[in-house]
Short mmCIF file of C-alpha atoms in Angstrom, two decimals:
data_model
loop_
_atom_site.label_atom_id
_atom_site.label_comp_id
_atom_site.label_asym_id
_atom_site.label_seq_id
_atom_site.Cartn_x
_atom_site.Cartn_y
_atom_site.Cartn_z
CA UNK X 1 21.12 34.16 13.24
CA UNK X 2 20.69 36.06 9.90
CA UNK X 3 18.65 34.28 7.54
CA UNK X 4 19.44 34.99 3.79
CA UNK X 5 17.16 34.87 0.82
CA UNK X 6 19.66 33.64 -1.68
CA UNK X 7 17.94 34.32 -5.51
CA UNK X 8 17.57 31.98 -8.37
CA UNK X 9 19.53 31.54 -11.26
CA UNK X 10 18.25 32.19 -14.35
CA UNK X 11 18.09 28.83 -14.95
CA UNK X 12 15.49 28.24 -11.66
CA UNK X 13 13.53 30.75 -12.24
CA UNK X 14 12.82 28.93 -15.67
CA UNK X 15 12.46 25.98 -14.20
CA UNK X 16 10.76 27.08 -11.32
CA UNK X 17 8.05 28.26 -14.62
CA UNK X 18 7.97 25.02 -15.75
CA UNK X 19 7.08 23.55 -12.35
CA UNK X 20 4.57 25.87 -12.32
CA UNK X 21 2.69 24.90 -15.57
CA UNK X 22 3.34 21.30 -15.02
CA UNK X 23 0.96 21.70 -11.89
CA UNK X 24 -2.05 22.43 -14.19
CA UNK X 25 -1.91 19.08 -14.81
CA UNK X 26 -3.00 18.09 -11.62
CA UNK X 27 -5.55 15.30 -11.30
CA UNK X 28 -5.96 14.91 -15.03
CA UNK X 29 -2.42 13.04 -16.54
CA UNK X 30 -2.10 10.11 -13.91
CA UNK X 31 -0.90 7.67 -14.52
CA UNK X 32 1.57 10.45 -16.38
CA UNK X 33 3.53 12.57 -14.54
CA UNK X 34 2.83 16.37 -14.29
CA UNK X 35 5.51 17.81 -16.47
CA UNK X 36 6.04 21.52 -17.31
CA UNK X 37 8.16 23.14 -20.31
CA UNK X 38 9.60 26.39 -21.77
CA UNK X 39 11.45 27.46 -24.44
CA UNK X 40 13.67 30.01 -23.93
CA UNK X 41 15.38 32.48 -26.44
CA UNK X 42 17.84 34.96 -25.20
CA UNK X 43 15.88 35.12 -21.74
CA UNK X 44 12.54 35.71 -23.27
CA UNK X 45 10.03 33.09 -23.28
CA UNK X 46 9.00 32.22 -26.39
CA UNK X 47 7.07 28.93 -25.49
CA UNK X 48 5.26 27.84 -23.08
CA UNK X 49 3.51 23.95 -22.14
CA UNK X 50 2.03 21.37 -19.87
CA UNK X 51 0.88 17.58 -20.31
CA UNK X 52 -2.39 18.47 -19.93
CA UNK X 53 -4.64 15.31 -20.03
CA UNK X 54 -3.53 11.27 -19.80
CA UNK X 55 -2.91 10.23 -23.53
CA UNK X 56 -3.04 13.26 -25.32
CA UNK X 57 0.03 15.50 -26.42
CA UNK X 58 3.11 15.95 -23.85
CA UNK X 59 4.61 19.69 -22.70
CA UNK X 60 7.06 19.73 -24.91
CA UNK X 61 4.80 19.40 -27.81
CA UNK X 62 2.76 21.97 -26.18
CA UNK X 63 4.99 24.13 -25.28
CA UNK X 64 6.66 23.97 -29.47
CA UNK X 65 2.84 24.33 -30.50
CA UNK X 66 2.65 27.77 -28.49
CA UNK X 67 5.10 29.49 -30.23
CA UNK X 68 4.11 32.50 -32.50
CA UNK X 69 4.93 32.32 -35.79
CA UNK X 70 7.01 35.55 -35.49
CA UNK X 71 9.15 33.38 -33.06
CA UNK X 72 9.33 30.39 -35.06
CA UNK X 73 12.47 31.43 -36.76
CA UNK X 74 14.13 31.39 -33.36
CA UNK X 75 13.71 27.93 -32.12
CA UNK X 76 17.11 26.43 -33.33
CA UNK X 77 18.73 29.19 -31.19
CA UNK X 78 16.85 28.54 -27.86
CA UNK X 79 17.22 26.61 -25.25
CA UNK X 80 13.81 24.35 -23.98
CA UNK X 81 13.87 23.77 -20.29
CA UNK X 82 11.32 20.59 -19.09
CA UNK X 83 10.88 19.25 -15.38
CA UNK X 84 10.88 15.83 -16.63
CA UNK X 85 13.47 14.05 -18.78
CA UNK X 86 11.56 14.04 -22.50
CA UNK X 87 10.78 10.30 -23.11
CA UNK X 88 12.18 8.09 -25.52
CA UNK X 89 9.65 5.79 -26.32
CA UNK X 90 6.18 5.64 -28.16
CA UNK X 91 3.70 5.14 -25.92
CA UNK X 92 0.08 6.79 -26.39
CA UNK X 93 2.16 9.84 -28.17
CA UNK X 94 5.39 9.66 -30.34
CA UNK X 95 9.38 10.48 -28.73
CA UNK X 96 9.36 13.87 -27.01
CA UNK X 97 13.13 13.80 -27.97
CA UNK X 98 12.42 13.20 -31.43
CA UNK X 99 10.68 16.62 -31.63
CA UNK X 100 13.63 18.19 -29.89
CA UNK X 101 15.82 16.98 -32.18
CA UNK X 102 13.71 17.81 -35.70
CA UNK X 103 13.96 21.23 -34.19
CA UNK X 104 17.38 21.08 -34.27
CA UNK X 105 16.97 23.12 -30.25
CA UNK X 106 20.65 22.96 -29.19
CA UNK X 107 20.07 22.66 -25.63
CA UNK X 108 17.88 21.40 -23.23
CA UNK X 109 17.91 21.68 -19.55
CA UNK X 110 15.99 19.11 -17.30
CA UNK X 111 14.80 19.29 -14.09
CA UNK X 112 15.29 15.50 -13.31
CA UNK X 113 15.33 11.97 -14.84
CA UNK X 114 12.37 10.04 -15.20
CA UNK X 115 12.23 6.65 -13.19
CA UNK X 116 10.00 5.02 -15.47
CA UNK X 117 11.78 2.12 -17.24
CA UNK X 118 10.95 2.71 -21.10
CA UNK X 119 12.61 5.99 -19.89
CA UNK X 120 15.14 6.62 -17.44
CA UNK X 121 18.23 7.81 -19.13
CA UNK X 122 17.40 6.81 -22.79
CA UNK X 123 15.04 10.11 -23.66
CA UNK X 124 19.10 11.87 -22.09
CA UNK X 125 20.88 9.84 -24.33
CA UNK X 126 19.28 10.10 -27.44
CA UNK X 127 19.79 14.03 -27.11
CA UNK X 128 23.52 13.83 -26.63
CA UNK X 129 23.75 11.36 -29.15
CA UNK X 130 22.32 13.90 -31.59
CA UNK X 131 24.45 16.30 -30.32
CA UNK X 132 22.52 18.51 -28.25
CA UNK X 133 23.93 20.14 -25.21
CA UNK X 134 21.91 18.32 -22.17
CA UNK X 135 22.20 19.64 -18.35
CA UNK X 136 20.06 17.66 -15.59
CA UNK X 137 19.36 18.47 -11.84
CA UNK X 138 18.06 21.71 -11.96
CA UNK X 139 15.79 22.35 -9.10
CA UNK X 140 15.69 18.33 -9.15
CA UNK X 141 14.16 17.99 -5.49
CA UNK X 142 11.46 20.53 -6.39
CA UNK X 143 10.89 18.33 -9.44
CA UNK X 144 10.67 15.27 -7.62
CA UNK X 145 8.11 16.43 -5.31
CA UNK X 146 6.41 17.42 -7.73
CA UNK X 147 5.75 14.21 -8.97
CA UNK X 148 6.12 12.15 -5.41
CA UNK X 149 3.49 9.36 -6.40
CA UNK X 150 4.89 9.14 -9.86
CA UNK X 151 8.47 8.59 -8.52
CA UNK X 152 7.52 5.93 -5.32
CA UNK X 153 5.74 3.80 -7.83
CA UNK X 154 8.33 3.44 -10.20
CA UNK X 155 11.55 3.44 -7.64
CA UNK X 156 9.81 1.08 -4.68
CA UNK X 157 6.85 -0.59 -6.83
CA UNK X 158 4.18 0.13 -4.94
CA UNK X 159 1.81 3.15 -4.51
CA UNK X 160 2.38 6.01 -2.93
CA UNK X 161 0.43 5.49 0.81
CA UNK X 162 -0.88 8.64 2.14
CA UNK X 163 -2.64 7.95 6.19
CA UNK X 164 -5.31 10.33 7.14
CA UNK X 165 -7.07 10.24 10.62
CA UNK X 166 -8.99 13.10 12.37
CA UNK X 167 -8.28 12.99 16.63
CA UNK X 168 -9.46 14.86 19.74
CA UNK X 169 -7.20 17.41 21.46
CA UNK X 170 -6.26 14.15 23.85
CA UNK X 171 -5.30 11.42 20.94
CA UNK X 172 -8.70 9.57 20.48
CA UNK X 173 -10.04 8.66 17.24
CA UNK X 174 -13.49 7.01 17.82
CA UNK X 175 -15.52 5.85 20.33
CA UNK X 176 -15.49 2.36 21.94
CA UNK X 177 -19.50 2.26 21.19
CA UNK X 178 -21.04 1.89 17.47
CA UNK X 179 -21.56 5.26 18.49
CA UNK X 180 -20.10 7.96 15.98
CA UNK X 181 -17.55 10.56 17.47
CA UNK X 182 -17.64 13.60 15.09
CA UNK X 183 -14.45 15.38 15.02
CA UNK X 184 -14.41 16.76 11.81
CA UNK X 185 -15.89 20.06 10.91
CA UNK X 186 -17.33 21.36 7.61
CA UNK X 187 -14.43 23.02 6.80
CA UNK X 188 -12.15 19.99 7.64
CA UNK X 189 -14.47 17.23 5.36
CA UNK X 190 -14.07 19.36 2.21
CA UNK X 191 -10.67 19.47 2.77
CA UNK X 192 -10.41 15.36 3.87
CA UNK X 193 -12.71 15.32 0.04
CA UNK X 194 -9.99 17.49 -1.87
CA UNK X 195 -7.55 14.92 -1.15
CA UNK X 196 -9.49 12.41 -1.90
CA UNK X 197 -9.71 13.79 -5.02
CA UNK X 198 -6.01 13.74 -5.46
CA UNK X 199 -5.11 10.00 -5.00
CA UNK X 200 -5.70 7.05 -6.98
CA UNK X 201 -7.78 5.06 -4.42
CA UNK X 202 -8.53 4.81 -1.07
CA UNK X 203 -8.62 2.56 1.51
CA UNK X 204 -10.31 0.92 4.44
CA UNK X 205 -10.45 -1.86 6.79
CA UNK X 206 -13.52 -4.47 7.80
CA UNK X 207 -14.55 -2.87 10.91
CA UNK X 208 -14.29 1.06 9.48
CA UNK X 209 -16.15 -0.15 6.27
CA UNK X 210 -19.14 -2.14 8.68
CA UNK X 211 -19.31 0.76 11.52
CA UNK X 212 -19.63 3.78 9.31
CA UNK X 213 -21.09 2.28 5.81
CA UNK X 214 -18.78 4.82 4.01
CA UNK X 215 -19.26 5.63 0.63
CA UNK X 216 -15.52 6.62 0.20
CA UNK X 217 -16.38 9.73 -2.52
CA UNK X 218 -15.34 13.17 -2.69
CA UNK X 219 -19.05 14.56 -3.07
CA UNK X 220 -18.25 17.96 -1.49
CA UNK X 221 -15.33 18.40 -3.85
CA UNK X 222 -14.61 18.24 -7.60
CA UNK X 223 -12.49 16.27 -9.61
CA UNK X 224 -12.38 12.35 -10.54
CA UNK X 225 -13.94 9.78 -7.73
CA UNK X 226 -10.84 7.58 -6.28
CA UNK X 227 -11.12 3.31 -6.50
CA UNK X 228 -12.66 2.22 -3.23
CA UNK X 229 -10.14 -0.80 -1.88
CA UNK X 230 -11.52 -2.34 1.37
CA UNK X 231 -9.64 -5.28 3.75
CA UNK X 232 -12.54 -8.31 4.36
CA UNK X 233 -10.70 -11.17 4.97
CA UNK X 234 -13.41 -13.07 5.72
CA UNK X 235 -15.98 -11.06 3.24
CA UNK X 236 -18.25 -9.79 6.58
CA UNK X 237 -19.46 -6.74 4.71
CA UNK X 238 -23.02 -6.70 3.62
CA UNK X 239 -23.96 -7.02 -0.28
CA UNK X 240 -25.69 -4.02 1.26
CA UNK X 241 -22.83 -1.76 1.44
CA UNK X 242 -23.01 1.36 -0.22
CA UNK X 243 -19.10 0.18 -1.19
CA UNK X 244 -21.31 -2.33 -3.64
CA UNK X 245 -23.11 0.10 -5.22
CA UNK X 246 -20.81 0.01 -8.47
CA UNK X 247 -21.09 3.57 -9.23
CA UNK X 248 -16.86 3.56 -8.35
CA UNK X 249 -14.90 0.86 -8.80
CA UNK X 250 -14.31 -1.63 -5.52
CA UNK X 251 -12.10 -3.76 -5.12
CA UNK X 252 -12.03 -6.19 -1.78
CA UNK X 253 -8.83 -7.47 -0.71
CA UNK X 254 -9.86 -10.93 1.03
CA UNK X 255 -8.76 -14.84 1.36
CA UNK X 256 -12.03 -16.60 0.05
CA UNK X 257 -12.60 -15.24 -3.28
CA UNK X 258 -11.51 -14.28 -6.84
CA UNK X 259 -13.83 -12.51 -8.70
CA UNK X 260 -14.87 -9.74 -10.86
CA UNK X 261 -18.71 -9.18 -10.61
CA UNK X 262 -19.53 -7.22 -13.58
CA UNK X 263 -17.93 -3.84 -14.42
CA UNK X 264 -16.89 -2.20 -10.67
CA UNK X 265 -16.71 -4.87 -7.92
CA UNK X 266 -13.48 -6.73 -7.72
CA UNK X 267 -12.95 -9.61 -5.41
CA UNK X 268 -9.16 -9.89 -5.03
CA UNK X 269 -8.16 -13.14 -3.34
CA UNK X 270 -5.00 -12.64 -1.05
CA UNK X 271 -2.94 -15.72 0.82
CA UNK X 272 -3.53 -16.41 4.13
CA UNK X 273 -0.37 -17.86 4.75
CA UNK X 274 1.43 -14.42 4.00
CA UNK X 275 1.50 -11.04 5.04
CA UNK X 276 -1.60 -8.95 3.46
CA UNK X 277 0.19 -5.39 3.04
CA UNK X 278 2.51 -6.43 0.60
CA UNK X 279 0.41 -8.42 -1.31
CA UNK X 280 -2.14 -5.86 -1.44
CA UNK X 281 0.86 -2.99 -2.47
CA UNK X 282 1.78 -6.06 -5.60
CA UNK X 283 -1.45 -6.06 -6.25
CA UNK X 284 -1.74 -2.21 -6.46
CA UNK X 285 1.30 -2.32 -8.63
CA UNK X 286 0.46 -4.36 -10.93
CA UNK X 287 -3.67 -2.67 -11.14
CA UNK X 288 -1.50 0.67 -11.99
CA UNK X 289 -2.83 2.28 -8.59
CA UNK X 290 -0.13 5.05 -7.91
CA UNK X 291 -1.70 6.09 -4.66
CA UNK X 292 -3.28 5.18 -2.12
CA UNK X 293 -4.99 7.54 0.76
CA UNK X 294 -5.85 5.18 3.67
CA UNK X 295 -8.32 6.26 6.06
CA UNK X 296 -8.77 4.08 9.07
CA UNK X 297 -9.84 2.76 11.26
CA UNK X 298 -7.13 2.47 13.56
CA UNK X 299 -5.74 -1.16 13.48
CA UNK X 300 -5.09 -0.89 9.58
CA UNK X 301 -3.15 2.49 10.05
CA UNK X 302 -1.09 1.22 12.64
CA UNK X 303 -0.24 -2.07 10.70
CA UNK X 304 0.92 0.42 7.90
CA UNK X 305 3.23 2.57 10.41
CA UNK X 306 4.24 -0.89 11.97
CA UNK X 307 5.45 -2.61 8.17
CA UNK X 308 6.74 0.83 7.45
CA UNK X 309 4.51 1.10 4.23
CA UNK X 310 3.40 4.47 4.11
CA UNK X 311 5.42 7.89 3.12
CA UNK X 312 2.96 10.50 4.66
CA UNK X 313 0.54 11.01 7.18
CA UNK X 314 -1.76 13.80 7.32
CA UNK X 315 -3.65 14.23 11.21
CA UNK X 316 -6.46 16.61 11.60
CA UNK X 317 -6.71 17.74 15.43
CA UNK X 318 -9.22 19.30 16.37
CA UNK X 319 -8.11 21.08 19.37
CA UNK X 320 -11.59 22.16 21.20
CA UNK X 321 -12.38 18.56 21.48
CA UNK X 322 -11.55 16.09 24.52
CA UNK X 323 -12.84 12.83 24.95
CA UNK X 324 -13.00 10.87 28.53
CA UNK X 325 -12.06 7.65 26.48
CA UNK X 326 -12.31 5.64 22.88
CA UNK X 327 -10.06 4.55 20.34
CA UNK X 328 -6.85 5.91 20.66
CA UNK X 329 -4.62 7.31 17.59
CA UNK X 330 -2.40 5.42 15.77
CA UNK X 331 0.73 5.88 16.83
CA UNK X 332 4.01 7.59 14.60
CA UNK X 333 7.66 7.01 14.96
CA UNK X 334 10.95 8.72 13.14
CA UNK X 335 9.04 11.24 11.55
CA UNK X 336 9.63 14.39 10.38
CA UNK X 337 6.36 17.40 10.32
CA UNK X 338 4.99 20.52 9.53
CA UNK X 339 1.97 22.37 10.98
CA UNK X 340 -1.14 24.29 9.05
CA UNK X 341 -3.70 25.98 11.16
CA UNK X 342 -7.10 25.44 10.44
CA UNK X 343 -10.43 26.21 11.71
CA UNK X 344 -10.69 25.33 15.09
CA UNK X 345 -7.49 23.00 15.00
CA UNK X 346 -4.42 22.42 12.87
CA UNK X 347 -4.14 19.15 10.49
CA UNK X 348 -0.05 18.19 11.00
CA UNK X 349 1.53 16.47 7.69
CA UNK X 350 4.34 13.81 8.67
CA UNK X 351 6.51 11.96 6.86
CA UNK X 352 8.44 9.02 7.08
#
């Protein structure tokens, strides 16, 4: 079988741009989404733009900012591609589409609508309304991906639940001794503290939290530390805990108490009489916790895979490893995957 490469439009390749610059964003506009945007005038960019940090100016007024002055002139006759559908609404920054509009740009192309409420189809409307020429779905999946977390919040109200567990070449995850079974190489913790770095939060159970006193950081990488969330029902952990140390804010899913104790412990008091993983994704919701990478131990991944609440999984094997017994791995169904090779293993990304 021949396989083709079939080539973008004109139109892709902009967009593709704008995906691009929107990923510049990365770790610095959540809540936000990443967005990207050019202007385009007779197929020469004459703008360029990303949101570039939570609360301050969006691409499109970023990319309108970046145009010369010789190119000013030219704006009314261009067309402005964006990822994102430009919002509506004033939030922490005026309309997007207002700006579109006092430029009198006569057509905009957009990658895909935006599923946040104050949004979703009125920034679209506005622009046809004041005549401009509007065409959505351009390279819309890529878009979407793009912004995956953004998207599952706002479409299933919850975060977006990433699983993460490292295993021997045989399936075993741990030890059945307090006993510590390193898996994990150098290579393979800076990468586990990368994407740590790119989620909202992460998450543990009792027994991972009292076994391994975690602190749940991303010391060997850069970027923002995520919220700590732990499962104590029962509140078993230590005061202790390096989770208490209130350098990151922790918040402890339990049944006993409700409670914030001073600026970075939060004692989040859940029903007993219903199930915890939805609760704790309402609660998530409603905190403004867009994702959540949830990192053991075993009986609190499986309950995620078992309630079908997650939408990735990402399994470090390390494939010189075997173990004569332990804690076996959770356990995947209907899943689709794709393999990268790393040192001495492979980590395999699933989704649901």
């Amino acid at each position: 079988m021949m396989i083709q490469n079939v080539p973008l439009s004109a139109e892709e390749i902009y967009m593709q741009r704008c995906i691009q610059l929107a990923l510049l964003g990365q770790d610095k506009v959540a809540p936000n989404p990443m967005v990207g945007s050019v202007l385009v005038y007779y197929n020469r960019i004459i703008g360029e733009g990303y949101h570039q940090q939570y609360g301050k100016a969006h691409a499109e007024v970023n990319c309108m900012n970046s145009v010369k002055d010789a190119d000013k002139p030219f704006i009314n006759q261009s067309t402005l591609y964006v990822s994102l559908e430009p919002c509506a609404h004033f939030g922490k920054t005026p309309p997007c589409t207002d700006l579109i509009i006092r430029n009198k740009i006569p057509k905009i192309i957009i990658g895909c609508r935006d599923p946040f409420e104050a949004v979703n189809g009125k920034g679209i409307e506005k622009l046809l309304a004041a005549g401009i020429q509007v065409t959505i779905g351009i390279l819309e999946d890529s878009c979407k991906e793009l912004n995956k977390r953004f998207f599952t919040f706002h479409t299933k109200n919850r975060p977006y639940i990433l699983l993460k567990w490292a295993e021997t070449a045989n399936h075993f995850i741990g030890n059945n001794t307090p006993e510590r079974l390193f898996i994990s190489s150098d290579t393979t913790n800076k990468l586990v503290h990368k994407w740590r770095s790119e989620e909202a939060a992460i998450l543990v159970g009792t027994n991972t939290a009292l076994l391994d006193n975690p602190s749940l950081s991303n010391r060997l990488w850069t970027g923002k530390q995520p919220i700590r969330l732990v499962i104590d029902k029962k509140l078993k952990l230590p005061k202790t805990s390096i989770l208490f140390d209130k350098k990151v804010l922790t918040i402890v899913f339990n049944f006993l108490l409700q409670e914030e104790i001073e600026k970075n412990l939060l004692y989040y008091k859940l029903d007993k009489n219903k199930d915890v993983l939805p609760q704790i994704m309402e609660a998530c919701f409603q905190l403004n916790i867009q994702s959540i990478l949830v990192e053991g131990g075993r009986k609190t991944l499986q309950s995620f895979i078992n309630t079908n609440l997650w939408d990735e999984a990402r399994v470090i094997t390390n494939r010189q490893l075997l173990a004569d017994e332990g804690v076996s791995s959770p356990i995947l169904f209907n899943t689709k995957h794709k393999t990268t090779t790393i040192m001495a293993g492979e980590y395999i990304t699933y989704s649901s």
